Structure formats: structure tokens, C-alpha cells
Coordinates of C-alpha atoms (C1' of nucleotides) in Angstrom, one line a residue:
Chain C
X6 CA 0.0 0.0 0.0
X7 CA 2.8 2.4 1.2
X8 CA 4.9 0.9 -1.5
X9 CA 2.1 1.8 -4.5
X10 CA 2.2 5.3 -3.1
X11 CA 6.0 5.1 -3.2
X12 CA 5.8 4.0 -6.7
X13 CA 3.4 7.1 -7.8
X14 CA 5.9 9.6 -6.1
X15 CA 6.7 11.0 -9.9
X16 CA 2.9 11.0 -10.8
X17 CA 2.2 13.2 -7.9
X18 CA 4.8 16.1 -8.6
X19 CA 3.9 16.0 -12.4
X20 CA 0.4 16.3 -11.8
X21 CA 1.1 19.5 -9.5
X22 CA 3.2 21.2 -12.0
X23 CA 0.0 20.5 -14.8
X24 CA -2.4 21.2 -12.3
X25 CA -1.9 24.8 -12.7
X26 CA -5.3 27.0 -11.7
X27 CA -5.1 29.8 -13.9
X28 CA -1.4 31.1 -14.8
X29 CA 0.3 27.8 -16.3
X30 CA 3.3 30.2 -16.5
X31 CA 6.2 27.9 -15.3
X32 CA 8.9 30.8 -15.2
X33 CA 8.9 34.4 -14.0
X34 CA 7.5 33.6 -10.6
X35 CA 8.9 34.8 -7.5
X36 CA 8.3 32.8 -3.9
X37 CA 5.4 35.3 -2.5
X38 CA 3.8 34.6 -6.1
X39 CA 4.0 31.0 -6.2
X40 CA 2.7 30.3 -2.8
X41 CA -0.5 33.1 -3.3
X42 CA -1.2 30.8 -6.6
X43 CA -1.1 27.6 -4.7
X44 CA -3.7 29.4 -2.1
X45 CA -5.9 30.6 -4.8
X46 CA -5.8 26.8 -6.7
X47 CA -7.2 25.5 -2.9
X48 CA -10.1 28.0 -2.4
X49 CA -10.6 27.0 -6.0
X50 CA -10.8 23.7 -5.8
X51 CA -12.9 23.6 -2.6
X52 CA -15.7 26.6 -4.2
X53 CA -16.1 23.5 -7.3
X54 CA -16.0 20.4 -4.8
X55 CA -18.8 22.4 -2.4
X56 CA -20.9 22.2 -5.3
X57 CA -22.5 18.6 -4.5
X58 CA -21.7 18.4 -0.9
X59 CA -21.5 20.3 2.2
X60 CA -18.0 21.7 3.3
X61 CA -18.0 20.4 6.6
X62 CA -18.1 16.5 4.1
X63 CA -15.1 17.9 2.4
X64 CA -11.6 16.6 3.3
X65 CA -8.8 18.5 3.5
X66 CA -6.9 15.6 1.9
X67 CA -9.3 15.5 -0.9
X68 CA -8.9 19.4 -1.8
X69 CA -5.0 19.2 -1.2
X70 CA -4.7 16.2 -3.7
X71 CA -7.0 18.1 -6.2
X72 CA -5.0 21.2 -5.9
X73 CA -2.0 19.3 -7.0
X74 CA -0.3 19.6 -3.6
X75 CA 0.5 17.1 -0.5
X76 CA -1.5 16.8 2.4
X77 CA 0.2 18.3 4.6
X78 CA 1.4 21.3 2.4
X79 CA -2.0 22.7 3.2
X80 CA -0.8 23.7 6.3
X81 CA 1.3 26.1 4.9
X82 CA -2.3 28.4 3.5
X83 CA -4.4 27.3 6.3
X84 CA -4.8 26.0 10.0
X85 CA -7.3 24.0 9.3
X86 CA -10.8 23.3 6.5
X87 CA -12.8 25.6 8.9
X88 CA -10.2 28.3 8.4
X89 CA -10.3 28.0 4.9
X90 CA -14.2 28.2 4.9
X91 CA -14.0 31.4 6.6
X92 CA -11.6 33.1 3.6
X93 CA -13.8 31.7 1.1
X94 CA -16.5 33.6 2.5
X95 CA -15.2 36.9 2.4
X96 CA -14.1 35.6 -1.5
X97 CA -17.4 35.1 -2.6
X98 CA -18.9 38.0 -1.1
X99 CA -16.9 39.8 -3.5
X100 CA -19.3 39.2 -6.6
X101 CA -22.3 40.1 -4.5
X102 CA -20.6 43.3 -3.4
X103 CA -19.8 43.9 -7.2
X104 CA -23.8 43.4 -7.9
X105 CA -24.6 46.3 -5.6
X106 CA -22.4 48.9 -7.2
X107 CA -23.9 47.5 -10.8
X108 CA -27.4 47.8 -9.3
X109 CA -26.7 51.4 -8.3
X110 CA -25.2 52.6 -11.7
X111 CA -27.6 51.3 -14.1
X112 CA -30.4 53.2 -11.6
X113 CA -30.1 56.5 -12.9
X114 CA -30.9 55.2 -16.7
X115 CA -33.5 53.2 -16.9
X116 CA -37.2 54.0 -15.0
X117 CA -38.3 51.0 -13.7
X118 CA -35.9 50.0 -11.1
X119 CA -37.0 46.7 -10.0
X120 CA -36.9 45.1 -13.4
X121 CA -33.5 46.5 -13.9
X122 CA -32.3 44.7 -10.1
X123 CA -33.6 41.6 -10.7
X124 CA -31.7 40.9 -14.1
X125 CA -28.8 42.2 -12.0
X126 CA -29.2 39.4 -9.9
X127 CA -29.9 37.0 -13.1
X128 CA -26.5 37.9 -14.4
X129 CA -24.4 37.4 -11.2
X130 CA -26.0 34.4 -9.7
X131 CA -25.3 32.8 -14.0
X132 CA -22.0 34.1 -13.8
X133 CA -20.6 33.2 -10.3
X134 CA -23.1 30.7 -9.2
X135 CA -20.2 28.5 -7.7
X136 CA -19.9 31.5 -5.1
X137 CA -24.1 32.1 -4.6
X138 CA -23.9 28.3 -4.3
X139 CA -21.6 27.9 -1.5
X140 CA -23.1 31.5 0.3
X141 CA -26.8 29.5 0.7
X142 CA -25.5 26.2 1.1
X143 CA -23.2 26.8 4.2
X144 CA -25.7 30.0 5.0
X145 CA -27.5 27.5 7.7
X146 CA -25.1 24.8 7.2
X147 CA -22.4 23.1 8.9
X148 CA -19.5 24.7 10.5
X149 CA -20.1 28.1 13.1
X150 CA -17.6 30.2 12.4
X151 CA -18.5 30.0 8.2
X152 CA -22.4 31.1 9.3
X153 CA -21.3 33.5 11.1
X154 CA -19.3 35.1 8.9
X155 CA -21.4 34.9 6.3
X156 CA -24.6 36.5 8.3
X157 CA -21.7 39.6 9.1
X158 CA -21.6 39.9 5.7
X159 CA -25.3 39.9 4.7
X160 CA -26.2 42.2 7.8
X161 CA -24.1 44.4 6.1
X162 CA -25.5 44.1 2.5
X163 CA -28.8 44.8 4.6
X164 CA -27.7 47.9 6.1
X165 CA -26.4 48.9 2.2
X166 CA -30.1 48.7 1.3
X167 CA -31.8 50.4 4.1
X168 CA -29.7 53.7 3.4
X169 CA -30.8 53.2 -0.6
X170 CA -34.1 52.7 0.6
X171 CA -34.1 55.7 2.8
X172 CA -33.1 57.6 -0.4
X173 CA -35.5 57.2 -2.1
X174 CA -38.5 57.6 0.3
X175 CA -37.1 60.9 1.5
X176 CA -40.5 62.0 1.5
X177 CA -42.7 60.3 3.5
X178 CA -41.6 60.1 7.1
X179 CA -40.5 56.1 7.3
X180 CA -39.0 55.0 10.8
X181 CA -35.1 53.9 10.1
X182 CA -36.7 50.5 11.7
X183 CA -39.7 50.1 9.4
X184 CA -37.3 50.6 6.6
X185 CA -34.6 48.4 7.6
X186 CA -37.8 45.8 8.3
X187 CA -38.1 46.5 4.8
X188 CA -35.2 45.7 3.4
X189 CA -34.6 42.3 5.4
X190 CA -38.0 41.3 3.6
X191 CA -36.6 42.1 0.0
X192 CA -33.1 40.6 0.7
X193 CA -34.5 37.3 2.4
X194 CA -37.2 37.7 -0.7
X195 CA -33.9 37.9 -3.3
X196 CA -32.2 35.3 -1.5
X197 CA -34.9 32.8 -1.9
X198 CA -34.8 33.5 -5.5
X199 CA -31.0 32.5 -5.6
X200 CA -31.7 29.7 -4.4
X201 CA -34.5 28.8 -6.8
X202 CA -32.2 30.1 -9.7
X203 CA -29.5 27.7 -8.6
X204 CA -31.8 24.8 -8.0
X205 CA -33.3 25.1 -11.3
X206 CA -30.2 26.1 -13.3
X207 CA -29.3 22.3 -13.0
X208 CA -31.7 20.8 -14.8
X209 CA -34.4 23.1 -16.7
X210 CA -33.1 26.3 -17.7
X211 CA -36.6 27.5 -19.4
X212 CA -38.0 28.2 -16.8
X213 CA -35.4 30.7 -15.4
X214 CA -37.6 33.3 -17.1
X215 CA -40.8 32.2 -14.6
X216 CA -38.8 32.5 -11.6
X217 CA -37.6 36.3 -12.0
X218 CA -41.0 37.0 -13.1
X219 CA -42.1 35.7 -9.6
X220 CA -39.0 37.9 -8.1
X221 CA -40.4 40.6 -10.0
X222 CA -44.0 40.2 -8.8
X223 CA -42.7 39.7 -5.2
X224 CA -40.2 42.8 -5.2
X225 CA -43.1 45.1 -6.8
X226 CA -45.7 43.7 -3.9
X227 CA -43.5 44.8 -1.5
X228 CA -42.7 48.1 -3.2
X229 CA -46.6 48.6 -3.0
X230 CA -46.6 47.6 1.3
X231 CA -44.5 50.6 1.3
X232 CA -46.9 52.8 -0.6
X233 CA -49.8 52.1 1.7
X234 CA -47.6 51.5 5.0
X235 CA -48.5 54.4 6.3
X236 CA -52.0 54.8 5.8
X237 CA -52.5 52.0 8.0
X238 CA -49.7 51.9 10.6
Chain S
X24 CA -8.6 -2.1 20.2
X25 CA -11.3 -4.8 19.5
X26 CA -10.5 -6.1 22.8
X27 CA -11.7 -2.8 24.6
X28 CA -15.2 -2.8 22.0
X29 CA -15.6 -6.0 23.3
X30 CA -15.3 -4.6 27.3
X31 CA -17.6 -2.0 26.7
X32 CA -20.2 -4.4 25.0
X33 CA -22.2 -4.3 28.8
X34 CA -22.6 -0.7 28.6
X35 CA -23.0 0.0 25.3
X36 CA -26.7 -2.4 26.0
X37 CA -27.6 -0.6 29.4
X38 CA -27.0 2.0 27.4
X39 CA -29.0 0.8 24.8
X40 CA -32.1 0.3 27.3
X41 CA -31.5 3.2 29.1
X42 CA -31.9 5.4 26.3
X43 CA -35.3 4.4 25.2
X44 CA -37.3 6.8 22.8
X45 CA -40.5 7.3 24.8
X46 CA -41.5 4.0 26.2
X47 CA -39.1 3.1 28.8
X48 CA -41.2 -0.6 29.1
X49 CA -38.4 -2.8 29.7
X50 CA -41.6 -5.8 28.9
X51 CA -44.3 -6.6 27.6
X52 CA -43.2 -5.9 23.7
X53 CA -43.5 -7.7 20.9
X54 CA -40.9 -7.9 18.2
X55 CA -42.2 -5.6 15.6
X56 CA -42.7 -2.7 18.6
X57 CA -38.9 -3.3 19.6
X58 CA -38.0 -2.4 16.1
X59 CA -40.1 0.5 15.7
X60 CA -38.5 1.8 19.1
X61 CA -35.0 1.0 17.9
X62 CA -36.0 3.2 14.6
X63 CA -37.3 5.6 16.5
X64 CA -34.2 5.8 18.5
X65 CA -32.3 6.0 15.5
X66 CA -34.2 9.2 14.2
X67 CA -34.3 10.8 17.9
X68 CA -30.3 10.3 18.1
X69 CA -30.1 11.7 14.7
X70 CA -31.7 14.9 15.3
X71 CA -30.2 15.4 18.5
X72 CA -26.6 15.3 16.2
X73 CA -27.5 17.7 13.3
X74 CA -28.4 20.6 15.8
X75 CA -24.7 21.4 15.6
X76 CA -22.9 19.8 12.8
X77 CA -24.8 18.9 9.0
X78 CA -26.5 15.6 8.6
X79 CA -23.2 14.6 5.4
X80 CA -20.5 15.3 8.3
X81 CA -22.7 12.7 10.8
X82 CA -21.4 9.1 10.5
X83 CA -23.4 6.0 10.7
X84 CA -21.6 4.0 13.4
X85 CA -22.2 7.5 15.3
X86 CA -25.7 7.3 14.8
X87 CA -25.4 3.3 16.1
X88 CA -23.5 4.1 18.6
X89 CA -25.2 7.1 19.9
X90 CA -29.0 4.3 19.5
X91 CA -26.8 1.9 21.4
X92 CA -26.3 -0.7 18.8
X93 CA -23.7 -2.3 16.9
X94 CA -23.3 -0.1 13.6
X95 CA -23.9 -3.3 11.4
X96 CA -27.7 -3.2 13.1
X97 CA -27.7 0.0 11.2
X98 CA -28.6 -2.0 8.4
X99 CA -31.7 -3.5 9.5
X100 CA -33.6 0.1 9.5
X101 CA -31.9 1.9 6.6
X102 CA -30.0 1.2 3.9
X103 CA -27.8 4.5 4.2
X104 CA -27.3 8.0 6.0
X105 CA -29.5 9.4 3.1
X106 CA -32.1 7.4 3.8
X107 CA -32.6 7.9 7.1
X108 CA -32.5 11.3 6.3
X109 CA -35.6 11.1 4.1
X110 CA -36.8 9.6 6.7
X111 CA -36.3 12.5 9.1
X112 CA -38.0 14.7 6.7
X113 CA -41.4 12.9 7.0
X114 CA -40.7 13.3 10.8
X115 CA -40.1 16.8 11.2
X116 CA -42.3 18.0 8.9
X117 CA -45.1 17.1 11.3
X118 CA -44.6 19.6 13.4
X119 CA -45.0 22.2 10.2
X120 CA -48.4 20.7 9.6
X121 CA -49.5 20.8 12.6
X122 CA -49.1 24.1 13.4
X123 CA -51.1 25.0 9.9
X124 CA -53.9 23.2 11.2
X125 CA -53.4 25.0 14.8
X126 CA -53.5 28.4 12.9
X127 CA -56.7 27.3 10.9
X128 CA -58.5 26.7 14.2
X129 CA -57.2 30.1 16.3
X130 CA -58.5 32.1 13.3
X131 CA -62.2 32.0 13.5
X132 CA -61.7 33.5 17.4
X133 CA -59.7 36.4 17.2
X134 CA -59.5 39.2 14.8
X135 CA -56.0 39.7 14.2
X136 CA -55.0 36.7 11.8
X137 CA -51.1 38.0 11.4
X138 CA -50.7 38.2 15.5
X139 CA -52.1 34.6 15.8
X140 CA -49.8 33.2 12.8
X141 CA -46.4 34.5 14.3
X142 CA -47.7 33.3 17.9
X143 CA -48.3 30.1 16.6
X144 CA -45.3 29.8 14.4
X145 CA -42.7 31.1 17.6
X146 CA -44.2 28.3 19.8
X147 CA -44.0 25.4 17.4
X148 CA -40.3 26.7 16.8
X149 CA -39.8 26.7 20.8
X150 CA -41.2 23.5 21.3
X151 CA -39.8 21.7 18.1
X152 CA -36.5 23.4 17.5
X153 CA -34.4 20.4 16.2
X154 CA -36.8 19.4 14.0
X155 CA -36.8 23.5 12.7
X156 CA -33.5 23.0 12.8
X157 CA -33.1 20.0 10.9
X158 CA -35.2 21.0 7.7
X159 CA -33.9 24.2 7.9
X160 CA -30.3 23.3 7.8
X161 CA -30.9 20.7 5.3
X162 CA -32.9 22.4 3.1
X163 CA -30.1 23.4 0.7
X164 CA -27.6 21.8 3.0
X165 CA -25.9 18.5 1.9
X166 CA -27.8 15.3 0.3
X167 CA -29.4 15.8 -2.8
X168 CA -32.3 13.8 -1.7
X169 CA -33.0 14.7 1.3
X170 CA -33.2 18.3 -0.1
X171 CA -35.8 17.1 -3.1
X172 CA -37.8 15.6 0.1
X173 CA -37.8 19.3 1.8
X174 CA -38.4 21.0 -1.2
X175 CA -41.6 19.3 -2.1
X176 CA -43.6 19.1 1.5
X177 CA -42.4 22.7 1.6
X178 CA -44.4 23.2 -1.6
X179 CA -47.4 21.3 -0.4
X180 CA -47.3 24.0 2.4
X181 CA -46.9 26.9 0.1
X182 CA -49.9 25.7 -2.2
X183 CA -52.2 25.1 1.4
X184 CA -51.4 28.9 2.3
X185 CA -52.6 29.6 -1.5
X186 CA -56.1 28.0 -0.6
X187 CA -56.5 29.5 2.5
X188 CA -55.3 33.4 0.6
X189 CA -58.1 32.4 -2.0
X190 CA -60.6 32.4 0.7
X191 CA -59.6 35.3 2.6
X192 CA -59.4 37.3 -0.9
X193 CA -62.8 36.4 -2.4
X194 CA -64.5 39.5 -2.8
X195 CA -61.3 40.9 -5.0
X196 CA -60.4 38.9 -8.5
X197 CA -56.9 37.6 -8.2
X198 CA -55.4 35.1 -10.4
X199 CA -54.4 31.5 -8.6
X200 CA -51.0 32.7 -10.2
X201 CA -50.8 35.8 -8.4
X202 CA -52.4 34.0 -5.2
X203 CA -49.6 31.7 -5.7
X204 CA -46.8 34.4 -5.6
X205 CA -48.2 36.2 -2.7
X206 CA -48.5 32.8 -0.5
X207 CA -44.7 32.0 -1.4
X208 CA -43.6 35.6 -0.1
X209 CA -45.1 35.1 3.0
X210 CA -43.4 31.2 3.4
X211 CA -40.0 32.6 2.1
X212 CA -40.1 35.7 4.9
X213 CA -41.6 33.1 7.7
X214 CA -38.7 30.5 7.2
X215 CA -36.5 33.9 7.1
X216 CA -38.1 34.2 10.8
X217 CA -38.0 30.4 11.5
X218 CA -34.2 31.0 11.5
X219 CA -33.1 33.8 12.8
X220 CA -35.5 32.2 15.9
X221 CA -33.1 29.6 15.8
X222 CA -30.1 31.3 15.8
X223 CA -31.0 33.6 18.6
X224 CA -32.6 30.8 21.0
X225 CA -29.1 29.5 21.4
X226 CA -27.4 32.9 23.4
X227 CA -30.0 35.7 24.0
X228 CA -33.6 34.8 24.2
X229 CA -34.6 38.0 25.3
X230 CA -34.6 39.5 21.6
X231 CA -37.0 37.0 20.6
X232 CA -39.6 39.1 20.8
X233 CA -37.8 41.9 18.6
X234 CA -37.7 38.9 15.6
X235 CA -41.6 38.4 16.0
X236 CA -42.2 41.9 15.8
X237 CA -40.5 42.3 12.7
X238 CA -42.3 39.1 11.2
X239 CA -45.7 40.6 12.2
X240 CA -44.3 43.6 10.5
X241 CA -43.2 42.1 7.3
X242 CA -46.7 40.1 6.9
X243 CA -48.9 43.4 7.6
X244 CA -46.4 44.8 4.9
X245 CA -47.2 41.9 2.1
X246 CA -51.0 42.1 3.2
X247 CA -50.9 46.2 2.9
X248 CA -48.9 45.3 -0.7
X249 CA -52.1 43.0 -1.7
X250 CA -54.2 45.2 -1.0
X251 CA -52.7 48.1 -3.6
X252 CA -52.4 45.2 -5.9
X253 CA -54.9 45.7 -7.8
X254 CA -55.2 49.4 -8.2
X255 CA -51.6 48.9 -10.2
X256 CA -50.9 45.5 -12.1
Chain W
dG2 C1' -42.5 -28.9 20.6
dT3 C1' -40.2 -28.0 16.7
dT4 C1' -38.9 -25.0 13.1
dT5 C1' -38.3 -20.5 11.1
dT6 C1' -37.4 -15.7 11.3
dC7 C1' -34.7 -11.8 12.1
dA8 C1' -32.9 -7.7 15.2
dG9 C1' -28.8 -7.4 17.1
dT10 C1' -23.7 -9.2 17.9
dG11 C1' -18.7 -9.7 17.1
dC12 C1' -14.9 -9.8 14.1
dA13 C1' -12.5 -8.7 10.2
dC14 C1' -11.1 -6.1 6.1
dG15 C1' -9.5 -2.4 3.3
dT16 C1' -9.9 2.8 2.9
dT17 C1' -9.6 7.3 4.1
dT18 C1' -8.8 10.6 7.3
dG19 C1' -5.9 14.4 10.1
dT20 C1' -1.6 15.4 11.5
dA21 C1' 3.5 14.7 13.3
dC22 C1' 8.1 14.7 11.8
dA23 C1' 12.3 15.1 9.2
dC24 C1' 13.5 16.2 4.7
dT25 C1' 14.8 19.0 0.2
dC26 C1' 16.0 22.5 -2.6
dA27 C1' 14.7 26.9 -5.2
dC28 C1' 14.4 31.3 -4.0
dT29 C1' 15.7 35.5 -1.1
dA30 C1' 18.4 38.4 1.9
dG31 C1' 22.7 39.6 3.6
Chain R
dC1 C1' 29.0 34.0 -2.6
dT2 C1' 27.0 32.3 1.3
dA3 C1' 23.4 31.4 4.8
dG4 C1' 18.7 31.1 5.8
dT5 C1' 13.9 30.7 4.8
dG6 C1' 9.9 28.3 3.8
dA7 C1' 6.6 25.9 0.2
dG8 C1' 6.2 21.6 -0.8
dT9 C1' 7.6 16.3 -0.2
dG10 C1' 7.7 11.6 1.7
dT11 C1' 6.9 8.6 5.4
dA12 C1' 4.5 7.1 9.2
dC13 C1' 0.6 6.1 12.4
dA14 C1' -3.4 5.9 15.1
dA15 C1' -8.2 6.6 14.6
dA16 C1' -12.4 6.3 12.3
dC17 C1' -15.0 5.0 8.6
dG18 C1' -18.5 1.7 5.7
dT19 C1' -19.6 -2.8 5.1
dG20 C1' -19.3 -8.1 4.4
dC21 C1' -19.9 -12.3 6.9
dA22 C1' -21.0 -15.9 10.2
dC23 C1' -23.3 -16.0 14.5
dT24 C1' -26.9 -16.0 18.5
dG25 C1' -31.1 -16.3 20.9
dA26 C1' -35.6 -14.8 21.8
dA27 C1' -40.0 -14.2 19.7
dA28 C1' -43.2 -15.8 15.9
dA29 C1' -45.2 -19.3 13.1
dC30 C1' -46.3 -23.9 12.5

DNA sequence: GTTTTCAGTGCACGTTTGTACACTCACTAG
DNA sequence: CTAGTGAGTGTACAAACGTGCACTGAAAAC
């Protein structure tokens, strides 16, 4: 047993030199370089394995031997799978973050602003649903410290909304709590559709088109709450 | 090693009897009802395990262990992890029904319908947590079937709360369709409240009351939403 | 009373896991 | 040019895992 993994030695190195995750450049690489590459292939590789299973079922051995690296190199990136979790938290975020600003720019153009944030949404969770996928999977999932640091980071994207929210109903006299009630209930609304997007990106991709509608329908439903919100406090 | 299984094989059956289910009848049972109890045992240790880590990262001989049998009895119940898991589905979703039918029946009394929902919903949570916990976690947690088995009793739910919205909204002409994408708000922004109850039952229960009051809030705000509906399709 | 059934036992196995330790050797700093 | 650093290697091990197999013994069926 020890002996076949003696035998495969050579296999092993070769397959971490061709393993590169993005750069394949084999020369002009300094240390600092090389090792940020090798920590990037590992969040990599974890963000495609957590695609049919849970992080906390994912073993550091089998992300190590997919990144092209021993065992116990990982240790050089990270303490532990937990610890890695937590960074690729705050690296997913990133495209969410990225879908705020693009929400907010295309605003000024256009009129009708909930058509205009829901194909927002559309685009990102298409284009990084690797990331949306691993945000609601481990949301309620398995390890602490992950939840927790991804509910920091959607408190946060909450808050963001509220103070867009309080823009834009500068004139009527909302409470900063009735709006930031507000905006939980079109977030946890949006999130829902994520997760139907990614559920039904799988199989059926026809009927993509039915599910923003329903965000659609949902988003303006709540924009009309707001309308009549305080005529019946 | 096997030596020191085989010294704790005493304990490992008090333990066995000690930990029964409900019954605690050391006699009077027939074979099929020891089964049945050992199952039960099975899905009660189960549950007790997911409340902190997902149901992927729990390991059979765990779960036997835990029940106080051998992990080859496993077998004799369910022929995996994922099945049992199903299994638990069925089993906590009674709760859920339950608590419709309880919200059906408070209705005719009082006038408020939102007040009664939330009150109902916070004390099915409180009383059934793991089970909350469980479907909650798992709904786009790990196994892929267990997840399919969530998903549809949670639209069985969703189309019940359309019935009940048709009667309540007889006089006005919606469409089922609309009825439809009203009724899945409101399920979307209750299991929003299902969980932040969970997560805030564990440390600080005095802000409970601060999460109902922004679920009433968020319902009165999809209710005031229908009721502009109309005036602007 | 004899036979059959089957939930639960005990042992064994091959795999995979996390991690400790000593190492190499290309790059960097001096 | 030399010394030191540190990312990655190779080996080792104890523990836990899922599961196959032959078994026991009390309840059920006859």
C-alpha cells in the first residue's frame, strides 16, 4: 500500500506542475507569487467540490490532492478546512458586493428600477453561481464560524439597502426600523430567488424566465406595502 | 482495540435500554414494537446530532452508537445515512403541519390573523426546535435527496397557504397565479423568521420578541402590498 | 414442541482521514 | 558568494469509517 504510493511519487509532482489553476506560466514567478497561486488553486478547488456536498463532508486531503499539492502542504495556507471556509466567505462576497455597485449605476438610466435589479441578480448568480452556491448552502449549514461570517456579511449588505431605501423615500416620514424591516424582507425575498435560480439552473433552464417574473412580482408587492404603509400603521 | 469494543459491549446495552425513545417498558413488547422503538431511537439520536454539525459530516456507526447498537444493526432500519435522512423529513415536517392546522383553528376566534400566525409559528419553533433545525439546515444543505424531500412538502405548504389566501381574498379577482406568488412571499419571509429564531434561542432569548415583531411587521407589509395590488398590475 | 425468522452481535477487512516529523532545494536576503 | 527561509515532499501512524460475513437467541409461526 505504502509501497504503490511510493511507486506514484513521480505522478504526484507531475500532476502538480499541470495542475496549474489559472497562470500555467512555469517561469517568472517569485516565492510570494508561487505560494498566493497555490492558495488561490485551494479555495478554488474547494468553491467546485462544495458544489455537491456540504463543506463540513469535504476533506482537507481530498482538496489538497485536487490542488496538485501534498497533504500536509496545506498547512502552509491554512490552520485548518474551517479556516479555509471562513476566507472563502469573504471571497465570494466579493461578486455580491460587485452586484450592488452595478445595481446602483444602471439606476439613474432606466425608470423602472426593480426590473433592472432583478436581471442584476440574473446575471451574477449565471456568472458566479459556484460562489451564490456555497453562500446559501453553508448559510444554515455546517460549521459556526462560516455562518457566522457569512450573516456579518449579509447584515451588512442589509444595512447597504436600508440607506438606498431611505433615499429614495425621503419624502414620506418612514421610521429607520420600518425601513430596515423592509429591506430584510426584500433581501430574504432575493435570496430565496437565488436559491431557486440555482436549484433550477441544473436541470431546466426554461424556466429561469418564470422565476424572475415571480422575483419581479414579489419585489413590486412589496414596493406597494410601502406605498400604503403608512396609511395604516 | 477490539479487545476494549468488546469490554464496553455491557454498557454499550444498558445503554442501549437506558436510552429508550419514549417508552421506557423494559416488557411486555413484541418484536415488531422493539424495532419500531430502535428506529425511533435512531431518528431521535439523529436529530439530536444535526443541531450542531450537518447531517453529510454525521457518520453511521455514530448514529449506532449514539441508539446503542452495533453499527452493522444499522442496516436492519436503513440502507444509508441518506435514507434515514428522508426519513427525518417525513418526521419533522409534522410539526409544520401541525401548526397550519393550529393556525386554521385560532382564526375564527380572534381578529387579528397575522398576530395569531407569528404566535403560533414562535411556539412550534420553541417546542420543536431540532426538528426547525433539521429542515432548515438541510434544506439546501448536503444530500441531494433529502433536499428534493424538503423541497416538495415545503411546496405542499406553500400551495395550502394559497387555498386559505383564495378564501380570505374572495371578494377581489386575483389570479391563482398571483395567489400563488403572494403565499410563497409570505413562506419565504416566515422561514427567514424560523431561522433567525433559531439562531438567537441559542445565546440571548430576550430578543426573541424583537424577531416576532419584525415578522408581524413584514406580513402586515405583504398584506398592505395586496391590497394596492390591484389598483396597479 | 419444533422450526423459522430476524434484530442485534462480534470480528475482520480495506480505505480514508488528520496530523506529526524530518527532509529537500529553489528562491531571497545579507 | 554564502546562509537562511519556507513551500512543498515523503513517510508514518493511530483513529475512524462503511460494510461483508457468520453468529446467537428470543420471539413468531407452524
Amino acid at each position: 500500500m505504502y509501497a504503490r504510493t511510493l511507486g506514484t511519487v513521480g505522478d504526484s509532482r507531475s500532476q502538480s506542475r499541470s495542475h496549474g489553476a489559472s497562470g500555467e506560466r512555469p517561469e517568472s514567478t517569485s516565492r510570494a507569487e508561487r505560494k498566493e497561486r497555490t492558495r488561490q488553486r485551494l479555495l478554488d478547488v474547494t468553491l467546485h467540490l462544495v458544489n455537491e456536498r456540504s463543506l463540513s463532508a469535504i476533506s482537507l486531503r481530498e482538496v489538497a490532492r485536487e490542488a496538485g499539492i501534498v497533504p500536509t502542504a496545506f498547512y502552509r495556507h491554512f490552520a485548518s478546512m474551517d479556516e479555509l471556509g471562513v476566507a472563502l466567505v469573504d471571497e465570494s462576497m466579493r461578486p455580491l458586493r460587485q452586484m450592488i455597485r452595478d445595481a446602483r449605476r444602471g439606476r439613474a438610466a432606466h425608470s423602472d428600477i426593480i426590473v433592472d435589479t432583478v436581471a442584476v441578480l440574473a446575471k451574477q448568480v449565471r456568472g458566479h453561481s459556484d460562489q451564490f452556491s456555497f453562500l446559501t448552502r453553508e448559510r444554515f449549514g455546517g460549521v459556526a464560524a462560516v455562518r457566522r461570517a457569512i450573516a456579518t456579511d449579509l447584515r451588512l449588505f442589509t444595512s447597504d439597502l436600508t440607506v438606498d431605501l431611505a433615499r429614495l423615500t425621503a419624502g414620506y416620514d418612514w421610521s429607520t426600523d420600518d425601513l430596515e424591516m423592509a429591506a430584510d424582507l426584500m433581501v430574504t425575498s432575493m435570496l430565496g430567488t437565488v436559491m431557486d435560480l440555482l436549484e433550477v439552473d441544473e436541470r431546466h433552464p426554461e424556466d429561469t424566465a418564470a422565476i424572475l417574473d415571480l422575483a419581479e412580482r414579489q419585489l413590486r408587492l412589496i414596493v406597494l406595502g410601502m406605498g400604503a404603509w403608512r396609511s395604516k400603521p
